[in-house]
Coordinates of C-alpha atoms in Angstrom, one line a residue:
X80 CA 97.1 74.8 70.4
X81 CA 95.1 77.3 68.6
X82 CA 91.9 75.9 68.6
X83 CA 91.4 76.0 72.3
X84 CA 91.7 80.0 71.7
X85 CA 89.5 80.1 68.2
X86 CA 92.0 82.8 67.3
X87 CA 90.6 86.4 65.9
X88 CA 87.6 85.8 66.8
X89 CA 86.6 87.4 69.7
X90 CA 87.8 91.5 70.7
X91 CA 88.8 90.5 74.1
X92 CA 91.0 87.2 75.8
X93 CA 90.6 86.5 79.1
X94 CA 92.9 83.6 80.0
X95 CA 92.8 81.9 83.5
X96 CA 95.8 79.8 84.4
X97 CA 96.4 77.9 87.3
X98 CA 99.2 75.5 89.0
X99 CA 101.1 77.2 86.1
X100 CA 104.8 77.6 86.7
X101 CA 105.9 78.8 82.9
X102 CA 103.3 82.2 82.9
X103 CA 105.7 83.7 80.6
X104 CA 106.0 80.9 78.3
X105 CA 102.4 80.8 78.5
X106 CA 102.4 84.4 77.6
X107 CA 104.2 84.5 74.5
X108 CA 102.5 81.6 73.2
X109 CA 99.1 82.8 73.1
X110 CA 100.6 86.4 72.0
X111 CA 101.6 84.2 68.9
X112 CA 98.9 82.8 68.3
X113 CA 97.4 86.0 68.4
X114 CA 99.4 87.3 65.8
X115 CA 97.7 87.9 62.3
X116 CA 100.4 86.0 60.5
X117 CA 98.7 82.9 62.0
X118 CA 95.6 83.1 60.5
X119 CA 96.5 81.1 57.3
X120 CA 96.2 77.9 58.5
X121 CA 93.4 78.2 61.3
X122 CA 90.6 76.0 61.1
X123 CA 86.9 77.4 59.5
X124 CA 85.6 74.5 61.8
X125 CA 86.7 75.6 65.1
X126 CA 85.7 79.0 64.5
X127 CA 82.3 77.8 63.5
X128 CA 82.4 75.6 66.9
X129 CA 83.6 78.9 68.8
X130 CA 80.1 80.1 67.6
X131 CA 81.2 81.0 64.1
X132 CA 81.5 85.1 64.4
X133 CA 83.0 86.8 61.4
X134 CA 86.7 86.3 60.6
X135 CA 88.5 89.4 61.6
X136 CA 92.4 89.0 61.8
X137 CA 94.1 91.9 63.5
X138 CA 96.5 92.5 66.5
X139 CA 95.6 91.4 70.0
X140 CA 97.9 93.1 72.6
X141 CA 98.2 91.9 76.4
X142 CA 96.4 94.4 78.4
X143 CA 96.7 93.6 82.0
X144 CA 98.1 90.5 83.7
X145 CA 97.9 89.5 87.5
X146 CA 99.5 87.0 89.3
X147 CA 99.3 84.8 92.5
X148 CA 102.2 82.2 92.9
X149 CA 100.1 79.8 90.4
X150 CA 97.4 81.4 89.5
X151 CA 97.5 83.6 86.7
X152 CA 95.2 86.3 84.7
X153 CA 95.8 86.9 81.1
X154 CA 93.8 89.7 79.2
X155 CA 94.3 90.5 75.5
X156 CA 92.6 92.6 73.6
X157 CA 92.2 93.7 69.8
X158 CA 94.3 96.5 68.8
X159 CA 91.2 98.4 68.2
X160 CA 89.3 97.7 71.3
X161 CA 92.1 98.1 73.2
X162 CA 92.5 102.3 72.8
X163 CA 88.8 102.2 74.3
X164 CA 89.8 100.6 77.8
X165 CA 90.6 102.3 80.9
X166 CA 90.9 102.2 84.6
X167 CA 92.5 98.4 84.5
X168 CA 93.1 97.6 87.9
X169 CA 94.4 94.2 89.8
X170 CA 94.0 92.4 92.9
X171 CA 95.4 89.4 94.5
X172 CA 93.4 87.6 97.7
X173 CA 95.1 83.9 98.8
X174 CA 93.1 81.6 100.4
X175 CA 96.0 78.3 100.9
X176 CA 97.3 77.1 104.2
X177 CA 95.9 79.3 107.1
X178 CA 94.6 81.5 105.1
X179 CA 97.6 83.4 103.7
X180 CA 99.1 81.3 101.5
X181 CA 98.6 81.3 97.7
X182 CA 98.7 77.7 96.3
X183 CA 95.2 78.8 96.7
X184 CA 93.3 81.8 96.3
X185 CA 92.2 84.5 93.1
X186 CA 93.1 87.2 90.8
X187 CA 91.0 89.8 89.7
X188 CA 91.6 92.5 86.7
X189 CA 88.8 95.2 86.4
X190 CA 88.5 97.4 83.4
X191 CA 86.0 100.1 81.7
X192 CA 84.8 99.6 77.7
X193 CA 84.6 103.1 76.2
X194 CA 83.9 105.0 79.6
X195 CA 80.7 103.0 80.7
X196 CA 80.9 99.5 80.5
X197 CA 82.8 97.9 83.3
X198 CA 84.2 94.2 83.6
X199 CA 85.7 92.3 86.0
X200 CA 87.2 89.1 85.6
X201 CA 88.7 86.4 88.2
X202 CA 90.7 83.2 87.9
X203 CA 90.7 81.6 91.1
X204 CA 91.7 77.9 92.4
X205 CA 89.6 76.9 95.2
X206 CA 90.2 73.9 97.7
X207 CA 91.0 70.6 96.7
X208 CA 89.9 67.1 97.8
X209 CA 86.5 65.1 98.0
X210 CA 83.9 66.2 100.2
X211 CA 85.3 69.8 100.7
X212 CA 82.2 71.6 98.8
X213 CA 81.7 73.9 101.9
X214 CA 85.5 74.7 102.2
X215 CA 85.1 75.7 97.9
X216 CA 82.2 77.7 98.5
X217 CA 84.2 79.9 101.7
X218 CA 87.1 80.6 99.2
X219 CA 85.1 81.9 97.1
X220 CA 83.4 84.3 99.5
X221 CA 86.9 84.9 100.7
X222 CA 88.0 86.1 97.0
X223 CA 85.0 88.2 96.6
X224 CA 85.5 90.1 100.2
X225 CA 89.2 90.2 99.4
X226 CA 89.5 91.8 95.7
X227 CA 89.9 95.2 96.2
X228 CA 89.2 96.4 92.8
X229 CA 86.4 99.4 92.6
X230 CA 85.2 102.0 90.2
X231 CA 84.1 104.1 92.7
X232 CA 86.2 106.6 95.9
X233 CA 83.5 105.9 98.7
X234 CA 86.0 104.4 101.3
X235 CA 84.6 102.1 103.4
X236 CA 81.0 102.4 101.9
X237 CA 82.5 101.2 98.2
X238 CA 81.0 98.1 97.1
X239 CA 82.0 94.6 96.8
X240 CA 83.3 92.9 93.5
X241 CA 79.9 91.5 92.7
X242 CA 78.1 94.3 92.8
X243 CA 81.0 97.3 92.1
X244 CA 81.1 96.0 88.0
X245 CA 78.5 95.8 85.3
X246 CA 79.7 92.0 84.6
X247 CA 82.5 89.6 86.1
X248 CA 83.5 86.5 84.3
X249 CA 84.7 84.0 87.0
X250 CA 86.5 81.2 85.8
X251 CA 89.5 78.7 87.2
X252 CA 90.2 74.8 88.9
X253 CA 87.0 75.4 91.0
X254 CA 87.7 72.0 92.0
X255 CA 83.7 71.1 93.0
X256 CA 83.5 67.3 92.4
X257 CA 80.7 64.7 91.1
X258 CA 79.3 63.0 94.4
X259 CA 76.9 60.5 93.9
X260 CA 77.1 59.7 98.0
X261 CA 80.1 57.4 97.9
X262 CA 82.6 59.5 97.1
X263 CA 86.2 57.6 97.2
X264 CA 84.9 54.5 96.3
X265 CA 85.7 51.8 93.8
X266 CA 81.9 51.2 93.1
X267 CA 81.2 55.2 92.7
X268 CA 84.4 55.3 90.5
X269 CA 83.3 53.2 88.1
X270 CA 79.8 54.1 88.3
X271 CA 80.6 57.4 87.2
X272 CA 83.2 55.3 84.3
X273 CA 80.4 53.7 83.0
X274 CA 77.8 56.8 83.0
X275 CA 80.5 58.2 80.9
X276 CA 81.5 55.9 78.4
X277 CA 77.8 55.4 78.0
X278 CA 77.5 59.2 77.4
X279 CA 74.8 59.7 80.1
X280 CA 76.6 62.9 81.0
X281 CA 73.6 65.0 81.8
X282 CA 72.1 62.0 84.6
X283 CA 76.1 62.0 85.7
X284 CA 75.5 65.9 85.9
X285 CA 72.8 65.8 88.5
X286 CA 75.8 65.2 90.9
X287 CA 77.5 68.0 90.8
X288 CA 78.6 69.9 93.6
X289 CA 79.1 73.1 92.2
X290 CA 75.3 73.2 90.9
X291 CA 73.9 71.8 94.1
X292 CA 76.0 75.0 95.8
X293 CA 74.1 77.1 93.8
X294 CA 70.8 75.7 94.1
X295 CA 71.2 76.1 98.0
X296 CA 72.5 79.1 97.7
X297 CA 75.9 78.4 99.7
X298 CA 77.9 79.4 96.9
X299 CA 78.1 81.3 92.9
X300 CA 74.5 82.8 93.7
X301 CA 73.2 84.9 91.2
X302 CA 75.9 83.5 88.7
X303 CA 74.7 81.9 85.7
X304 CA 76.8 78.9 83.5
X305 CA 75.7 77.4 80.3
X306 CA 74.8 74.0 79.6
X307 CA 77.6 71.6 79.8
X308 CA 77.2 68.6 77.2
X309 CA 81.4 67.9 77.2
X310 CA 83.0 65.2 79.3
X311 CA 84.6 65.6 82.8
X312 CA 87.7 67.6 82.1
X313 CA 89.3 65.9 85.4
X314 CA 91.0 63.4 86.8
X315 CA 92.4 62.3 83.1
X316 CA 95.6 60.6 82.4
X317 CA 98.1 62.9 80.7
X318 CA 98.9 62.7 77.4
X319 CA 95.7 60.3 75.9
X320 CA 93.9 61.1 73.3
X321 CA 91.2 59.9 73.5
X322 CA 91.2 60.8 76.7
X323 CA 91.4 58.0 79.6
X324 CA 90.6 58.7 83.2
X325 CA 93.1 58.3 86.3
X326 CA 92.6 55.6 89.3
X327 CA 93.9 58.2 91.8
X328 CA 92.5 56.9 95.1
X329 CA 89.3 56.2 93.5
X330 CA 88.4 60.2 92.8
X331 CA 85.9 60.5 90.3
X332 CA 86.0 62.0 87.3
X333 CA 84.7 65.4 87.6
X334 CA 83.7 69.1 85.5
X335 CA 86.3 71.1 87.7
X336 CA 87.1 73.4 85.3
X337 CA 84.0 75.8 85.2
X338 CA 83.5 79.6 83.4
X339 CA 80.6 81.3 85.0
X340 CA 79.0 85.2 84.5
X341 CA 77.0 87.4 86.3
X342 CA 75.3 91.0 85.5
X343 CA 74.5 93.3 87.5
X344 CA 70.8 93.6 87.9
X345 CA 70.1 96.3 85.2
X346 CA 72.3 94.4 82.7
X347 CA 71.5 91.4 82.4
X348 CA 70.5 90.1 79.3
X349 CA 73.4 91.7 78.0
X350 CA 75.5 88.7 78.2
X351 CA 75.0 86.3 75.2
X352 CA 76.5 82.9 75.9
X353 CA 77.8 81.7 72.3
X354 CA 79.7 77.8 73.3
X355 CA 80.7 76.6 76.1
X356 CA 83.6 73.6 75.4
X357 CA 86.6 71.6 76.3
X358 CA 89.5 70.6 74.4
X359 CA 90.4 67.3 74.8
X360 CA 93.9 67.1 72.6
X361 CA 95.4 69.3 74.8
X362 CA 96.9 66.8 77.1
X363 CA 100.0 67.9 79.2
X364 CA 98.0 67.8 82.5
X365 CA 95.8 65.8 84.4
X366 CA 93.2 68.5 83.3
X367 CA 91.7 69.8 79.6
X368 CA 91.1 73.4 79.2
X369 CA 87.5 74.7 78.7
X370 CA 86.8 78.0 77.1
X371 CA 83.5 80.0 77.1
X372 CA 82.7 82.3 74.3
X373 CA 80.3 85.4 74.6
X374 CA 79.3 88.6 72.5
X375 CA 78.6 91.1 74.9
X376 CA 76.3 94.1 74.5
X377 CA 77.9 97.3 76.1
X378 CA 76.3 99.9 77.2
X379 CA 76.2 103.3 75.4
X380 CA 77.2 106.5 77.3
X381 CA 74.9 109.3 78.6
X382 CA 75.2 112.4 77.1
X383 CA 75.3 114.7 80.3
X384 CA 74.5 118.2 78.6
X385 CA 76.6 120.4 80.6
X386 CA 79.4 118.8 79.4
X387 CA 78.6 120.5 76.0
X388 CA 77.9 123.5 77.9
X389 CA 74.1 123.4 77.6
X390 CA 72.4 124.0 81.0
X391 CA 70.1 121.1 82.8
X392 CA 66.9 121.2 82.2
X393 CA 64.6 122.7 84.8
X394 CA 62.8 120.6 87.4
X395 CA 64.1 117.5 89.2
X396 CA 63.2 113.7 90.1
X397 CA 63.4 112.6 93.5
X398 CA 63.1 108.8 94.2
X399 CA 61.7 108.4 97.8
X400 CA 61.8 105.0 99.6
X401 CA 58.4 104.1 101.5
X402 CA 60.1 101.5 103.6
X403 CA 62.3 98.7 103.1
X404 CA 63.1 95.5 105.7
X405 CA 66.2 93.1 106.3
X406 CA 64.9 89.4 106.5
X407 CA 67.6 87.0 107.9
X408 CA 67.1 83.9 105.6
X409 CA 69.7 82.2 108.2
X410 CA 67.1 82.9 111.3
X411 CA 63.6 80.6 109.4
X412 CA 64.4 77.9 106.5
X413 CA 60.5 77.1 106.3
X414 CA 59.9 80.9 106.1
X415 CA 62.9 81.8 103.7
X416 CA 61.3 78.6 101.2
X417 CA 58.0 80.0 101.1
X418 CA 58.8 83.6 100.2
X419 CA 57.9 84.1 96.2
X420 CA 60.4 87.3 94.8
X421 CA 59.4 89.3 92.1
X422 CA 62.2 90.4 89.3
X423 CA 62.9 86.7 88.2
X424 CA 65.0 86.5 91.5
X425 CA 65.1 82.6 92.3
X426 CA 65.8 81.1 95.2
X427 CA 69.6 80.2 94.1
X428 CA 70.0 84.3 94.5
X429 CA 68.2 84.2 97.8
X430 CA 70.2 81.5 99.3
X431 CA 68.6 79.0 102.5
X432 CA 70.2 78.5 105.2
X433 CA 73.1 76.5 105.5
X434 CA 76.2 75.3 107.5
X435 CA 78.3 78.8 107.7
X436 CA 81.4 77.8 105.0
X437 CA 84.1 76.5 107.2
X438 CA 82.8 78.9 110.3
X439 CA 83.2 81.7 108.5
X440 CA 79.6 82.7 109.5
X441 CA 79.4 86.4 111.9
X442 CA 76.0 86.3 113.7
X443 CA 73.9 89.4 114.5
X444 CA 74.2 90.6 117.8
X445 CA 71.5 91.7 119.9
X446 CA 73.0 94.9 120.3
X447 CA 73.7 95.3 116.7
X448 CA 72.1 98.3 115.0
X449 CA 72.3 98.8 111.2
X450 CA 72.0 101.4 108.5
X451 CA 71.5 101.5 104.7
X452 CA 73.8 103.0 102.5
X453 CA 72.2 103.8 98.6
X454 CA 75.1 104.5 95.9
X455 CA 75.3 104.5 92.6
X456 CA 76.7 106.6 89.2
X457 CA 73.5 108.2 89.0
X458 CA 73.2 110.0 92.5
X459 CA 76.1 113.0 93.4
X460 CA 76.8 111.3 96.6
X461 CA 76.0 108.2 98.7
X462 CA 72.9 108.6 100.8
X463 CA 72.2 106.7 103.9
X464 CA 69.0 105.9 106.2
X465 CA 68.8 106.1 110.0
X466 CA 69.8 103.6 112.1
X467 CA 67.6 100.9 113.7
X468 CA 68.0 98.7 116.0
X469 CA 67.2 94.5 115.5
X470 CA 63.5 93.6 115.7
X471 CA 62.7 92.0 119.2
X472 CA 61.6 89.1 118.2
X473 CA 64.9 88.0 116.3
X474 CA 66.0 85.5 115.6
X475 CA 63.1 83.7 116.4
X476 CA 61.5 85.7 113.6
X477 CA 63.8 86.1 110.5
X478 CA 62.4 89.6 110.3
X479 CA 65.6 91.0 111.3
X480 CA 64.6 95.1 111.1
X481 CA 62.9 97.8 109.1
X482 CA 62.7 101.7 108.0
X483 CA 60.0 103.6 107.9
X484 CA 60.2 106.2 105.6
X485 CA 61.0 108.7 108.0
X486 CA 64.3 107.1 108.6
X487 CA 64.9 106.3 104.2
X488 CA 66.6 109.4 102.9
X489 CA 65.4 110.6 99.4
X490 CA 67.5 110.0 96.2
X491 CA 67.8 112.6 93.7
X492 CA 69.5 111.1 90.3
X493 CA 72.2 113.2 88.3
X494 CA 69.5 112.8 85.3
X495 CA 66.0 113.3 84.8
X496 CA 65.8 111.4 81.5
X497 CA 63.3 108.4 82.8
X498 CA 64.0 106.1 79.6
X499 CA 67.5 105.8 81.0
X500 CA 67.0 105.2 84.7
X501 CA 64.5 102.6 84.2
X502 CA 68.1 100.5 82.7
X503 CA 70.1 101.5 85.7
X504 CA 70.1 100.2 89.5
X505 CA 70.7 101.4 93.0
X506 CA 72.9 99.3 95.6
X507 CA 71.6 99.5 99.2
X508 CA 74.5 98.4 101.4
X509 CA 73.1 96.9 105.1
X510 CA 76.0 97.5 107.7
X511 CA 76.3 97.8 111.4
X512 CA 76.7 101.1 113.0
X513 CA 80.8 99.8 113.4
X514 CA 80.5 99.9 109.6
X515 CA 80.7 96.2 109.2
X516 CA 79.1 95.0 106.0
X517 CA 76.1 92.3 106.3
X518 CA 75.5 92.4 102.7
X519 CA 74.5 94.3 99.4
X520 CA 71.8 94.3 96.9
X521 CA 71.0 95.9 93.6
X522 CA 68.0 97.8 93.1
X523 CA 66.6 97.8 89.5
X524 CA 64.8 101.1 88.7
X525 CA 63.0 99.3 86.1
X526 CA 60.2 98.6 88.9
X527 CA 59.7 102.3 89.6
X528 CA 58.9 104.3 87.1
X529 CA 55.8 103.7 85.1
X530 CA 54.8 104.8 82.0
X531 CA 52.8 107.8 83.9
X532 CA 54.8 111.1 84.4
X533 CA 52.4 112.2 86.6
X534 CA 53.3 111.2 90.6
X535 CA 52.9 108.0 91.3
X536 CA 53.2 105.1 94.0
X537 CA 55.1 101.6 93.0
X538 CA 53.8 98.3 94.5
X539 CA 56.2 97.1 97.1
X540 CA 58.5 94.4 95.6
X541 CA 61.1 91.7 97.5
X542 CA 64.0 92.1 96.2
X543 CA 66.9 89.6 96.7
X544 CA 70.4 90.5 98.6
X545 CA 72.2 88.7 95.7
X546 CA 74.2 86.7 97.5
X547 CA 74.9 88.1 101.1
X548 CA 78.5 86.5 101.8
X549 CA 77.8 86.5 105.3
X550 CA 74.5 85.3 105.7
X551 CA 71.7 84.8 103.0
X552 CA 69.4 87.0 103.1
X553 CA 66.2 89.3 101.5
X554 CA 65.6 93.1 101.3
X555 CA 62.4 93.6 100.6
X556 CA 59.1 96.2 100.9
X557 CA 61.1 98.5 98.9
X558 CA 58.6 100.8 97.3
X559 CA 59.9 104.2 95.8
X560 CA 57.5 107.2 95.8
X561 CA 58.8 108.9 92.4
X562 CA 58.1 112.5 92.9
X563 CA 58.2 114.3 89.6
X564 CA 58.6 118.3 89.2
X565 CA 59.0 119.1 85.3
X566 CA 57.3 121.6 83.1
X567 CA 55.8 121.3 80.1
X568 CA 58.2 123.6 78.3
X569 CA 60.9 120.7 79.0
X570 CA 59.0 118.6 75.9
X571 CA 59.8 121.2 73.6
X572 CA 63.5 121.7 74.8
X573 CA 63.9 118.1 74.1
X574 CA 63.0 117.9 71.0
X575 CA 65.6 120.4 70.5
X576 CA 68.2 119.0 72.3
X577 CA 67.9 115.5 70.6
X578 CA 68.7 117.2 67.3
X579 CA 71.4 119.1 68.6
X580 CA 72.5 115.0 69.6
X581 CA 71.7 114.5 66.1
X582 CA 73.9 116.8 64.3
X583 CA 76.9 115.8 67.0
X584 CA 76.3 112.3 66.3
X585 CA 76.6 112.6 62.4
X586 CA 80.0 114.4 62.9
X587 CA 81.2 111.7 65.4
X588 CA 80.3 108.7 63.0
X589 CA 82.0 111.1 59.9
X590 CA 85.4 111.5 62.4
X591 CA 85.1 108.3 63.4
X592 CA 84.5 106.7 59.6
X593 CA 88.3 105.3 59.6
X594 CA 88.0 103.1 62.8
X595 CA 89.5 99.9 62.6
X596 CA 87.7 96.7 62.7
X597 CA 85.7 95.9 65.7
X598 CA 86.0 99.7 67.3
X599 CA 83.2 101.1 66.6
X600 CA 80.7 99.0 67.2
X601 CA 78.9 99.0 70.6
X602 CA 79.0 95.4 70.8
X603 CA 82.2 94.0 71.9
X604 CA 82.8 89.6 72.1
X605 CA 84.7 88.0 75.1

């Protein structure tokens, strides 16, 4: 059905499948509908639904494709956009029966826009059943541990899914339930009937699982979701339209069937969400599909001048960390609740503690000491601190450890250009000295660097571990001495180099003048 697509709008298709036996079939239909030759008859009022972008027919071509017994990952992508994307890469991680079976589980596909934009996107199918929200939330920590797709060749010190790509698109049967505390019941069932047919969907929403996970940080922190004002796409009755609900042992109907986003810290804001909808005439399952439309500001590249054979300018900026601490949220719930984090972190990214997702919890040892690891595109190499053992008083003080600034190594970025750091971010990595990894958080350089080029201190600020997969957590008192060496001749040679940029940048539009539709723009839609 085309409309659940809204065909030739978008640049890039990201199609999550799952309990899907006919991939193929699945395949070529949605290639076909793809197809120019189908845009005669396609509806002006679903595209205006799908947010109502520009009409742009052209050829979508299938780009990467992963697989897990059922689970599926589709990406197409305009003709056009299509030359621009590179290093695609795939992952499987199955989370069924004992662990290694994949009835359950993920796919990932990761892929770069025009050499500095990076996406990830997953389709997963988490655990099944009532009262199993714990057991949803540890797949999905599971999937994020297990996708071993990454930009970078650190090793062992590479970087998780979360925090290794710009954006990641998560989407699937995340199978989190309405529970309005009788879950199973006749009298909840049709409760939740009546809330429905009386379209009090947003008091029926209040029960979610899913956003109760987040709020307490178990699960999806730091992801964000759009406002759902569309019925429960589960448990219907196949084949009804309108659609009719199932009696199935009294499970209620329920938003399975979620599409969620999250941006790395320096890009977000990026993301612009344009609907968020389910189609309910598609009936061959038990479930209706829901699709999520978004326009997508990329980033532009950095023009590195000795690339064009022009030498780097003279002087250097150092970024050195004062001190920075590890705070156990899992050691103090009062504690954790009281803390106030600056950079719009809320306390769904700083998670409180909670039962460990089906014991998948690793305490700290006493023995245990840790290190930080700082990496990122902008530094030649990863850097890492000293090692330090566990405060004494843990864990009957959630202030796990610090580094003094003896033990913080300095960081000195590739570029000196301070416009362009302040919209890029550092990832501190906290492991054990046996290299295992507690957790990993994103360190905006926007809080750095002032408007002063003159040296200058930076206010400490807490700064969440976005979501710590085995423990919540908080790294904070990071405050970076920026230490500036530049002369005043640099001005001038800037001035001069931006024209050079100039002049290059006229003959790239002028070579550039017969791109197709939708390449050359540096926003792309998904």
């Amino acid at each position: 059905r085309g409309e659940w697509l809204a065909p030739h709008r978008y640049d890039l298709y990201a199609v999550a499948l799952q309990e899907c036996n006919h991939k193929e079939e699945w395949a070529r239909a949605i290639a076909s509908v793809l197809r120019p030759a189908n845009t005669a008859g396609a509806s002006a009022a679903v595209f205006q639904q799908r947010g109502g972008l520009p009409f742009r027919p052209s050829t979508h071509v299938l780009v990467a494709q992963e697989s897990l017994w059922g689970i599926h990952l589709l990406i197409f992508a305009r003709e056009s956009v299509a030359h621009h994307i590179s290093e695609v890469q795939s992952c499987t991680t199955a989370t069924g029966i004992g662990g290694v079976m994949g009835n359950k589980g993920g796919v990932a596909i990761g892929l770069v826009y025009r050499g500095c934009t990076s996406l990830a996107f997953v389709s997963c199918h988490l655990a099944a059943r009532m009262g199993r929200s714990l057991a949803r939330c540890g797949d999905f920590a599971d999937i994020v541990r297990g996708s071993r797709i990454h930009l970078s060749a650190q090793g062992s010190l590479r970087s998780q899914l979360l925090h290794e790509y710009d954006h990641v698109f998560w989407a699937g049967d995340l199978n989190f339930r309405v529970d309005m505390g009788k879950q199973g019941t006749s009298e909840e069932f049709s409760k939740v009937q009546q809330m429905i047919k009386a379209g009090e969907l947003a008091s029926l929403f209040a029960h979610d699982e899913l956003t109760r996970a987040r709020a307490d940080g178990i699960g999806f922190g730091g992801f964000s979701e759009g406002a759902i004002d569309f019925a429960p796409t589960y448990r219907l009755l196949r084949r009804t339209n309108p659609p009719e609900y199932s009696n199935k042992k009294n499970q209620n109907a329920s938003w399975t069937d979620r599409v969620l986003w999250r941006s790395a810290a320096s890009k977000q804001g990026n993301v612009l969400q344009l609907f968020y909808g389910a189609t309910f005439s598609l009936t061959p399952s038990d479930h209706r599909p829901v699709a999520a439309g978004f326009q997508l500001s990329t980033s532009m590249p950095y023009f590195h001048l000795e690339h064009v054979g022009i030498p780097s300018l003279p002087g250097r900026l150092i970024l050195q960390p004062r001190c920075l601490g590890f705070l156990d949220a899992v050691a103090d719930a009062d504690q954790t609740a009281a803390i106030e984090t600056g950079l719009d972190v809320d306390m769904a990214s700083l998670g409180r503690p909670s039962p460990p997702p089906d014991g998948k919890h690793v305490p700290l040892s006493p023995t245990d000491e840790l290190f930080v690891t700082f990496s990122s595109s902008l530094l030649p190499d990863v850097v890492t601190s000293g090692m330090v053992g566990l405060s004494p008083d843990y864990p009957a003080s959630p202030d796990a450890a610090s580094w003094p600034e003896a033990l913080l190594p300095p960081m000195q970025p590739l570029y000196v250009d301070t416009e362009f750091l302040r919209s890029q971010h550092v990832i501190a990595s906290l492991r054990t000295r046996a290299g295992r990894l507690v957790g990993q958080a994103e360190l905006p350089l926007s809080v750095v660097f002032g408007a002063s080029c003159a040296d200058e201190d930076v206010a400490p600020k807490d700064l969440s571990l976005a979501k710590v997969l085995d423990r919540p957590g908080l790294l904070r008192t990071f405050a970076a001495h920026v230490r500036r060496e530049r002369s005043g001749e640099n001005i001038d040679f800037w001035l001069e180099v931006q024209d050079f940029l100039a002049r290059i940048n006229a003959h790239t539009r002028l070579l550039g003048s017969k791109a197709s539709d939708g390449g050359g723009s540096p926003t792309a839609k998904t």
